[in-house]
């Protein structure tokens, strides 16, 4: 992988990491949880966010925040019932 690919991937991973850190902070998660979230780049140049282990209560808050509200429209074909 060339250096520009790594830089671009690192930038994408960093933006995603900061967004996740902000969301966790907004949920009230302590800095000990969101402070360990890190941007990562694979040897092939794929951008990732390493979350690591989180406390069960924080994982439950994350899951609750990720669930779509019941009144939201569902774009998946399986929602056509």
PDB file of N, CA and C in Angstrom:
ATOM      1  N   UNK A   1       0.852  -1.167   0.000  1.00  0.00           N
ATOM      2  CA  UNK A   1       0.000   0.000   0.000  1.00  0.00           C
ATOM      3  C   UNK A   1       0.899   1.232   0.000  1.00  0.00           C
ATOM      4  N   UNK A   2       0.493   2.212  -0.760  1.00  0.00           N
ATOM      5  CA  UNK A   2       1.285   3.437  -0.783  1.00  0.00           C
ATOM      6  C   UNK A   2       0.878   4.359   0.369  1.00  0.00           C
ATOM      7  N   UNK A   3       1.700   5.333   0.617  1.00  0.00           N
ATOM      8  CA  UNK A   3       1.488   6.229   1.758  1.00  0.00           C
ATOM      9  C   UNK A   3       0.203   7.034   1.634  1.00  0.00           C
ATOM     10  N   UNK A   4      -0.170   7.441   0.412  1.00  0.00           N
ATOM     11  CA  UNK A   4      -1.396   8.222   0.237  1.00  0.00           C
ATOM     12  C   UNK A   4      -2.629   7.389   0.577  1.00  0.00           C
ATOM     13  N   UNK A   5      -2.625   6.119   0.188  1.00  0.00           N
ATOM     14  CA  UNK A   5      -3.733   5.228   0.539  1.00  0.00           C
ATOM     15  C   UNK A   5      -3.852   5.121   2.046  1.00  0.00           C
ATOM     16  N   UNK A   6      -2.716   4.955   2.724  1.00  0.00           N
ATOM     17  CA  UNK A   6      -2.735   4.849   4.182  1.00  0.00           C
ATOM     18  C   UNK A   6      -3.273   6.142   4.795  1.00  0.00           C
ATOM     19  N   UNK A   7      -2.820   7.295   4.294  1.00  0.00           N
ATOM     20  CA  UNK A   7      -3.284   8.579   4.833  1.00  0.00           C
ATOM     21  C   UNK A   7      -4.782   8.758   4.642  1.00  0.00           C
ATOM     22  N   UNK A   8      -5.278   8.422   3.452  1.00  0.00           N
ATOM     23  CA  UNK A   8      -6.710   8.554   3.176  1.00  0.00           C
ATOM     24  C   UNK A   8      -7.525   7.639   4.081  1.00  0.00           C
ATOM     25  N   UNK A   9      -7.071   6.405   4.221  1.00  0.00           N
ATOM     26  CA  UNK A   9      -7.776   5.450   5.073  1.00  0.00           C
ATOM     27  C   UNK A   9      -7.728   5.883   6.531  1.00  0.00           C
ATOM     28  N   UNK A  10      -6.584   6.363   6.952  1.00  0.00           N
ATOM     29  CA  UNK A  10      -6.438   6.836   8.337  1.00  0.00           C
ATOM     30  C   UNK A  10      -7.369   8.012   8.596  1.00  0.00           C
ATOM     31  N   UNK A  11      -7.495   8.903   7.618  1.00  0.00           N
ATOM     32  CA  UNK A  11      -8.394  10.048   7.770  1.00  0.00           C
ATOM     33  C   UNK A  11      -9.839   9.589   7.905  1.00  0.00           C
ATOM     34  N   UNK A  12     -10.268   8.620   7.073  1.00  0.00           N
ATOM     35  CA  UNK A  12     -11.629   8.089   7.179  1.00  0.00           C
ATOM     36  C   UNK A  12     -11.852   7.428   8.530  1.00  0.00           C
ATOM     37  N   UNK A  13     -10.886   6.646   8.972  1.00  0.00           N
ATOM     38  CA  UNK A  13     -11.006   5.959  10.261  1.00  0.00           C
ATOM     39  C   UNK A  13     -11.045   6.964  11.415  1.00  0.00           C
ATOM     40  N   UNK A  14     -10.278   8.028  11.305  1.00  0.00           N
ATOM     41  CA  UNK A  14     -10.250   9.043  12.356  1.00  0.00           C
ATOM     42  C   UNK A  14     -11.578   9.785  12.449  1.00  0.00           C
ATOM     43  N   UNK A  15     -12.145  10.142  11.305  1.00  0.00           N
ATOM     44  CA  UNK A  15     -13.453  10.812  11.302  1.00  0.00           C
ATOM     45  C   UNK A  15     -14.511   9.909  11.936  1.00  0.00           C
ATOM     46  N   UNK A  16     -14.514   8.643  11.562  1.00  0.00           N
ATOM     47  CA  UNK A  16     -15.480   7.702  12.123  1.00  0.00           C
ATOM     48  C   UNK A  16     -15.252   7.512  13.621  1.00  0.00           C
ATOM     49  N   UNK A  17     -13.997   7.462  14.028  1.00  0.00           N
ATOM     50  CA  UNK A  17     -13.671   7.315  15.443  1.00  0.00           C
ATOM     51  C   UNK A  17     -14.180   8.505  16.246  1.00  0.00           C
ATOM     52  N   UNK A  18     -13.942   9.689  15.747  1.00  0.00           N
ATOM     53  CA  UNK A  18     -14.396  10.892  16.457  1.00  0.00           C
ATOM     54  C   UNK A  18     -15.923  10.932  16.551  1.00  0.00           C
ATOM     55  N   UNK A  19     -16.597  10.505  15.496  1.00  0.00           N
ATOM     56  CA  UNK A  19     -18.061  10.466  15.523  1.00  0.00           C
ATOM     57  C   UNK A  19     -18.553   9.484  16.581  1.00  0.00           C
ATOM     58  N   UNK A  20     -17.919   8.335  16.659  1.00  0.00           N
ATOM     59  CA  UNK A  20     -18.321   7.340  17.654  1.00  0.00           C
ATOM     60  C   UNK A  20     -18.000   7.813  19.064  1.00  0.00           C
ATOM     61  N   UNK A  21     -16.849   8.422  19.251  1.00  0.00           N
ATOM     62  CA  UNK A  21     -16.498   8.965  20.568  1.00  0.00           C
ATOM     63  C   UNK A  21     -17.530  10.000  21.013  1.00  0.00           C
ATOM     64  N   UNK A  22     -17.925  10.879  20.103  1.00  0.00           N
ATOM     65  CA  UNK A  22     -18.914  11.915  20.427  1.00  0.00           C
ATOM     66  C   UNK A  22     -20.258  11.287  20.778  1.00  0.00           C
ATOM     67  N   UNK A  23     -20.655  10.265  20.027  1.00  0.00           N
ATOM     68  CA  UNK A  23     -21.929   9.599  20.306  1.00  0.00           C
ATOM     69  C   UNK A  23     -21.895   8.912  21.669  1.00  0.00           C
ATOM     70  N   UNK A  24     -20.790   8.255  21.983  1.00  0.00           N
ATOM     71  CA  UNK A  24     -20.674   7.597  23.293  1.00  0.00           C
ATOM     72  C   UNK A  24     -20.673   8.619  24.422  1.00  0.00           C
ATOM     73  N   UNK A  25     -19.994   9.723  24.226  1.00  0.00           N
ATOM     74  CA  UNK A  25     -19.994  10.778  25.237  1.00  0.00           C
ATOM     75  C   UNK A  25     -21.403  11.333  25.429  1.00  0.00           C
ATOM     76  N   UNK A  26     -22.151  11.489  24.326  1.00  0.00           N
ATOM     77  CA  UNK A  26     -23.517  11.992  24.409  1.00  0.00           C
ATOM     78  C   UNK A  26     -24.437  11.017  25.138  1.00  0.00           C
ATOM     79  N   UNK A  27     -24.116   9.725  25.077  1.00  0.00           N
ATOM     80  CA  UNK A  27     -24.894   8.724  25.812  1.00  0.00           C
ATOM     81  C   UNK A  27     -24.558   8.730  27.298  1.00  0.00           C
ATOM     82  N   UNK A  28     -23.539   9.489  27.660  1.00  0.00           N
ATOM     83  CA  UNK A  28     -23.145   9.546  29.063  1.00  0.00           C
ATOM     84  C   UNK A  28     -22.070   8.549  29.441  1.00  0.00           C
ATOM     85  N   UNK A  29     -21.476   7.889  28.442  1.00  0.00           N
ATOM     86  CA  UNK A  29     -20.404   6.931  28.719  1.00  0.00           C
ATOM     87  C   UNK A  29     -19.186   7.705  29.229  1.00  0.00           C
ATOM     88  N   UNK A  30     -18.515   7.162  30.227  1.00  0.00           N
ATOM     89  CA  UNK A  30     -17.338   7.856  30.755  1.00  0.00           C
ATOM     90  C   UNK A  30     -16.180   7.838  29.759  1.00  0.00           C
ATOM     91  N   UNK A  31     -15.244   8.749  29.932  1.00  0.00           N
ATOM     92  CA  UNK A  31     -14.097   8.825  29.036  1.00  0.00           C
ATOM     93  C   UNK A  31     -13.298   7.527  29.017  1.00  0.00           C
ATOM     94  N   UNK A  32     -13.353   6.757  30.094  1.00  0.00           N
ATOM     95  CA  UNK A  32     -12.642   5.474  30.119  1.00  0.00           C
ATOM     96  C   UNK A  32     -13.187   4.510  29.064  1.00  0.00           C
ATOM     97  N   UNK A  33     -14.419   4.728  28.605  1.00  0.00           N
ATOM     98  CA  UNK A  33     -15.012   3.902  27.554  1.00  0.00           C
ATOM     99  C   UNK A  33     -14.654   4.469  26.187  1.00  0.00           C
ATOM    100  N   UNK A  34     -15.022   5.714  25.922  1.00  0.00           N
ATOM    101  CA  UNK A  34     -14.820   6.260  24.576  1.00  0.00           C
ATOM    102  C   UNK A  34     -13.393   6.692  24.323  1.00  0.00           C
ATOM    103  N   UNK A  35     -12.606   6.852  25.370  1.00  0.00           N
ATOM    104  CA  UNK A  35     -11.216   7.237  25.190  1.00  0.00           C
ATOM    105  C   UNK A  35     -10.363   6.141  24.583  1.00  0.00           C
ATOM    106  N   UNK A  36     -10.832   4.897  24.674  1.00  0.00           N
ATOM    107  CA  UNK A  36     -10.058   3.775  24.129  1.00  0.00           C
ATOM    108  C   UNK A  36     -10.444   3.428  22.693  1.00  0.00           C
ATOM    109  N   UNK A  37     -11.431   4.110  22.135  1.00  0.00           N
ATOM    110  CA  UNK A  37     -11.836   3.894  20.742  1.00  0.00           C
ATOM    111  C   UNK A  37     -10.732   4.469  19.854  1.00  0.00           C
ATOM    112  N   UNK A  38     -10.246   3.660  18.898  1.00  0.00           N
ATOM    113  CA  UNK A  38      -9.083   4.057  18.101  1.00  0.00           C
ATOM    114  C   UNK A  38      -9.286   3.835  16.601  1.00  0.00           C
ATOM    115  N   UNK A  39      -8.750   4.736  15.774  1.00  0.00           N
ATOM    116  CA  UNK A  39      -8.768   4.495  14.328  1.00  0.00           C
ATOM    117  C   UNK A  39      -7.708   3.453  13.979  1.00  0.00           C
ATOM    118  N   UNK A  40      -8.002   2.609  13.003  1.00  0.00           N
ATOM    119  CA  UNK A  40      -7.069   1.566  12.578  1.00  0.00           C
ATOM    120  C   UNK A  40      -7.073   1.491  11.052  1.00  0.00           C
ATOM    121  N   UNK A  41      -5.947   1.100  10.483  1.00  0.00           N
ATOM    122  CA  UNK A  41      -5.831   0.861   9.044  1.00  0.00           C
ATOM    123  C   UNK A  41      -5.186  -0.500   8.873  1.00  0.00           C
ATOM    124  N   UNK A  42      -5.830  -1.372   8.063  1.00  0.00           N
ATOM    125  CA  UNK A  42      -5.268  -2.692   7.821  1.00  0.00           C
ATOM    126  C   UNK A  42      -4.093  -2.595   6.855  1.00  0.00           C
ATOM    127  N   UNK A  43      -3.372  -3.681   6.744  1.00  0.00           N
ATOM    128  CA  UNK A  43      -2.222  -3.690   5.827  1.00  0.00           C
ATOM    129  C   UNK A  43      -2.641  -3.548   4.366  1.00  0.00           C
ATOM    130  N   UNK A  44      -3.931  -3.780   4.071  1.00  0.00           N
ATOM    131  CA  UNK A  44      -4.435  -3.586   2.711  1.00  0.00           C
ATOM    132  C   UNK A  44      -5.053  -2.206   2.510  1.00  0.00           C
ATOM    133  N   UNK A  45      -5.084  -1.399   3.565  1.00  0.00           N
ATOM    134  CA  UNK A  45      -5.583  -0.034   3.436  1.00  0.00           C
ATOM    135  C   UNK A  45      -7.037   0.168   3.808  1.00  0.00           C
ATOM    136  N   UNK A  46      -7.668  -0.810   4.426  1.00  0.00           N
ATOM    137  CA  UNK A  46      -9.066  -0.657   4.833  1.00  0.00           C
ATOM    138  C   UNK A  46      -9.138   0.129   6.143  1.00  0.00           C
ATOM    139  N   UNK A  47     -10.083   1.053   6.209  1.00  0.00           N
ATOM    140  CA  UNK A  47     -10.269   1.874   7.407  1.00  0.00           C
ATOM    141  C   UNK A  47     -11.205   1.151   8.385  1.00  0.00           C
ATOM    142  N   UNK A  48     -10.783   1.072   9.642  1.00  0.00           N
ATOM    143  CA  UNK A  48     -11.568   0.444  10.704  1.00  0.00           C
ATOM    144  C   UNK A  48     -11.566   1.316  11.942  1.00  0.00           C
ATOM    145  N   UNK A  49     -12.521   1.049  12.832  1.00  0.00           N
ATOM    146  CA  UNK A  49     -12.535   1.672  14.152  1.00  0.00           C
ATOM    147  C   UNK A  49     -12.483   0.544  15.173  1.00  0.00           C
ATOM    148  N   UNK A  50     -11.466   0.566  16.016  1.00  0.00           N
ATOM    149  CA  UNK A  50     -11.334  -0.450  17.065  1.00  0.00           C
ATOM    150  C   UNK A  50     -12.097   0.041  18.285  1.00  0.00           C
ATOM    151  N   UNK A  51     -13.099  -0.720  18.686  1.00  0.00           N
ATOM    152  CA  UNK A  51     -13.910  -0.351  19.843  1.00  0.00           C
ATOM    153  C   UNK A  51     -13.404  -1.063  21.092  1.00  0.00           C
ATOM    154  N   UNK A  52     -13.035  -2.316  20.969  1.00  0.00           N
ATOM    155  CA  UNK A  52     -12.537  -3.063  22.122  1.00  0.00           C
ATOM    156  C   UNK A  52     -13.661  -3.467  23.056  1.00  0.00           C
ATOM    157  N   UNK A  53     -13.295  -3.783  24.278  1.00  0.00           N
ATOM    158  CA  UNK A  53     -14.294  -4.193  25.267  1.00  0.00           C
ATOM    159  C   UNK A  53     -14.970  -2.970  25.869  1.00  0.00           C
ATOM    160  N   UNK A  54     -16.280  -3.083  26.048  1.00  0.00           N
ATOM    161  CA  UNK A  54     -17.029  -2.051  26.749  1.00  0.00           C
ATOM    162  C   UNK A  54     -17.847  -2.720  27.842  1.00  0.00           C
ATOM    163  N   UNK A  55     -18.163  -1.951  28.866  1.00  0.00           N
ATOM    164  CA  UNK A  55     -18.990  -2.480  29.948  1.00  0.00           C
ATOM    165  C   UNK A  55     -20.363  -2.860  29.400  1.00  0.00           C
ATOM    166  N   UNK A  56     -20.997  -3.820  30.025  1.00  0.00           N
ATOM    167  CA  UNK A  56     -22.301  -4.300  29.569  1.00  0.00           C
ATOM    168  C   UNK A  56     -23.336  -3.185  29.549  1.00  0.00           C
ATOM    169  N   UNK A  57     -23.338  -2.321  30.539  1.00  0.00           N
ATOM    170  CA  UNK A  57     -24.339  -1.247  30.570  1.00  0.00           C
ATOM    171  C   UNK A  57     -24.133  -0.273  29.414  1.00  0.00           C
ATOM    172  N   UNK A  58     -22.892  -0.030  29.049  1.00  0.00           N
ATOM    173  CA  UNK A  58     -22.617   0.851  27.915  1.00  0.00           C
ATOM    174  C   UNK A  58     -23.037   0.170  26.613  1.00  0.00           C
ATOM    175  N   UNK A  59     -22.777  -1.132  26.488  1.00  0.00           N
ATOM    176  CA  UNK A  59     -23.200  -1.872  25.297  1.00  0.00           C
ATOM    177  C   UNK A  59     -24.718  -1.830  25.146  1.00  0.00           C
ATOM    178  N   UNK A  60     -25.432  -1.933  26.252  1.00  0.00           N
ATOM    179  CA  UNK A  60     -26.894  -1.847  26.198  1.00  0.00           C
ATOM    180  C   UNK A  60     -27.338  -0.458  25.745  1.00  0.00           C
ATOM    181  N   UNK A  61     -26.667   0.587  26.228  1.00  0.00           N
ATOM    182  CA  UNK A  61     -26.995   1.953  25.793  1.00  0.00           C
ATOM    183  C   UNK A  61     -26.719   2.116  24.301  1.00  0.00           C
ATOM    184  N   UNK A  62     -25.613   1.553  23.831  1.00  0.00           N
ATOM    185  CA  UNK A  62     -25.270   1.636  22.411  1.00  0.00           C
ATOM    186  C   UNK A  62     -26.331   0.927  21.571  1.00  0.00           C
ATOM    187  N   UNK A  63     -26.726  -0.258  21.997  1.00  0.00           N
ATOM    188  CA  UNK A  63     -27.730  -1.020  21.255  1.00  0.00           C
ATOM    189  C   UNK A  63     -29.056  -0.266  21.209  1.00  0.00           C
ATOM    190  N   UNK A  64     -29.430   0.310  22.318  1.00  0.00           N
ATOM    191  CA  UNK A  64     -30.685   1.063  22.369  1.00  0.00           C
ATOM    192  C   UNK A  64     -30.623   2.261  21.425  1.00  0.00           C
ATOM    193  N   UNK A  65     -29.491   2.952  21.391  1.00  0.00           N
ATOM    194  CA  UNK A  65     -29.338   4.118  20.519  1.00  0.00           C
ATOM    195  C   UNK A  65     -29.333   3.734  19.045  1.00  0.00           C
ATOM    196  N   UNK A  66     -28.845   2.527  18.739  1.00  0.00           N
ATOM    197  CA  UNK A  66     -28.774   2.083  17.344  1.00  0.00           C
ATOM    198  C   UNK A  66     -30.106   1.592  16.800  1.00  0.00           C
ATOM    199  N   UNK A  67     -30.986   1.170  17.688  1.00  0.00           N
ATOM    200  CA  UNK A  67     -32.279   0.679  17.223  1.00  0.00           C
ATOM    201  C   UNK A  67     -33.087   1.815  16.611  1.00  0.00           C
ATOM    202  N   UNK A  68     -33.706   1.519  15.479  1.00  0.00           N
ATOM    203  CA  UNK A  68     -34.557   2.519  14.821  1.00  0.00           C
ATOM    204  C   UNK A  68     -35.853   2.659  15.613  1.00  0.00           C
ATOM    205  N   UNK A  69     -36.370   3.860  15.744  1.00  0.00           N
ATOM    206  CA  UNK A  69     -37.660   4.042  16.411  1.00  0.00           C
ATOM    207  C   UNK A  69     -38.740   3.248  15.690  1.00  0.00           C
ATOM    208  N   UNK A  70     -39.707   2.765  16.439  1.00  0.00           N
ATOM    209  CA  UNK A  70     -40.774   1.945  15.857  1.00  0.00           C
ATOM    210  C   UNK A  70     -41.562   2.692  14.790  1.00  0.00           C
ATOM    211  N   UNK A  71     -41.676   4.003  14.910  1.00  0.00           N
ATOM    212  CA  UNK A  71     -42.472   4.757  13.944  1.00  0.00           C
ATOM    213  C   UNK A  71     -41.676   5.178  12.707  1.00  0.00           C
ATOM    214  N   UNK A  72     -40.385   4.836  12.679  1.00  0.00           N
ATOM    215  CA  UNK A  72     -39.558   5.192  11.511  1.00  0.00           C
ATOM    216  C   UNK A  72     -39.859   4.243  10.361  1.00  0.00           C
ATOM    217  N   UNK A  73     -39.748   4.741   9.153  1.00  0.00           N
ATOM    218  CA  UNK A  73     -39.972   3.874   8.001  1.00  0.00           C
ATOM    219  C   UNK A  73     -38.770   2.954   7.833  1.00  0.00           C
ATOM    220  N   UNK A  74     -39.036   1.743   7.409  1.00  0.00           N
ATOM    221  CA  UNK A  74     -37.991   0.733   7.255  1.00  0.00           C
ATOM    222  C   UNK A  74     -37.736   0.532   5.759  1.00  0.00           C
ATOM    223  N   UNK A  75     -36.497   0.774   5.306  1.00  0.00           N
ATOM    224  CA  UNK A  75     -36.223   0.642   3.863  1.00  0.00           C
ATOM    225  C   UNK A  75     -36.020  -0.797   3.413  1.00  0.00           C
ATOM    226  N   UNK A  76     -35.912  -1.737   4.349  1.00  0.00           N
ATOM    227  CA  UNK A  76     -35.654  -3.132   3.972  1.00  0.00           C
ATOM    228  C   UNK A  76     -36.932  -3.772   3.438  1.00  0.00           C
ATOM    229  N   UNK A  77     -36.805  -4.657   2.419  1.00  0.00           N
ATOM    230  CA  UNK A  77     -37.990  -5.337   1.869  1.00  0.00           C
ATOM    231  C   UNK A  77     -38.734  -6.157   2.919  1.00  0.00           C
ATOM    232  N   UNK A  78     -38.037  -6.633   3.941  1.00  0.00           N
ATOM    233  CA  UNK A  78     -38.690  -7.446   4.970  1.00  0.00           C
ATOM    234  C   UNK A  78     -39.648  -6.631   5.817  1.00  0.00           C
ATOM    235  N   UNK A  79     -39.670  -5.314   5.676  1.00  0.00           N
ATOM    236  CA  UNK A  79     -40.537  -4.453   6.467  1.00  0.00           C
ATOM    237  C   UNK A  79     -41.904  -4.271   5.802  1.00  0.00           C
ATOM    238  N   UNK A  80     -42.091  -4.833   4.628  1.00  0.00           N
ATOM    239  CA  UNK A  80     -43.349  -4.642   3.892  1.00  0.00           C
ATOM    240  C   UNK A  80     -44.421  -5.595   4.377  1.00  0.00           C
ATOM    241  N   UNK A  81     -44.751  -5.544   5.631  1.00  0.00           N
ATOM    242  CA  UNK A  81     -45.811  -6.437   6.130  1.00  0.00           C
ATOM    243  C   UNK A  81     -46.975  -5.660   6.650  1.00  0.00           C
TER     244      UNK A  81
END
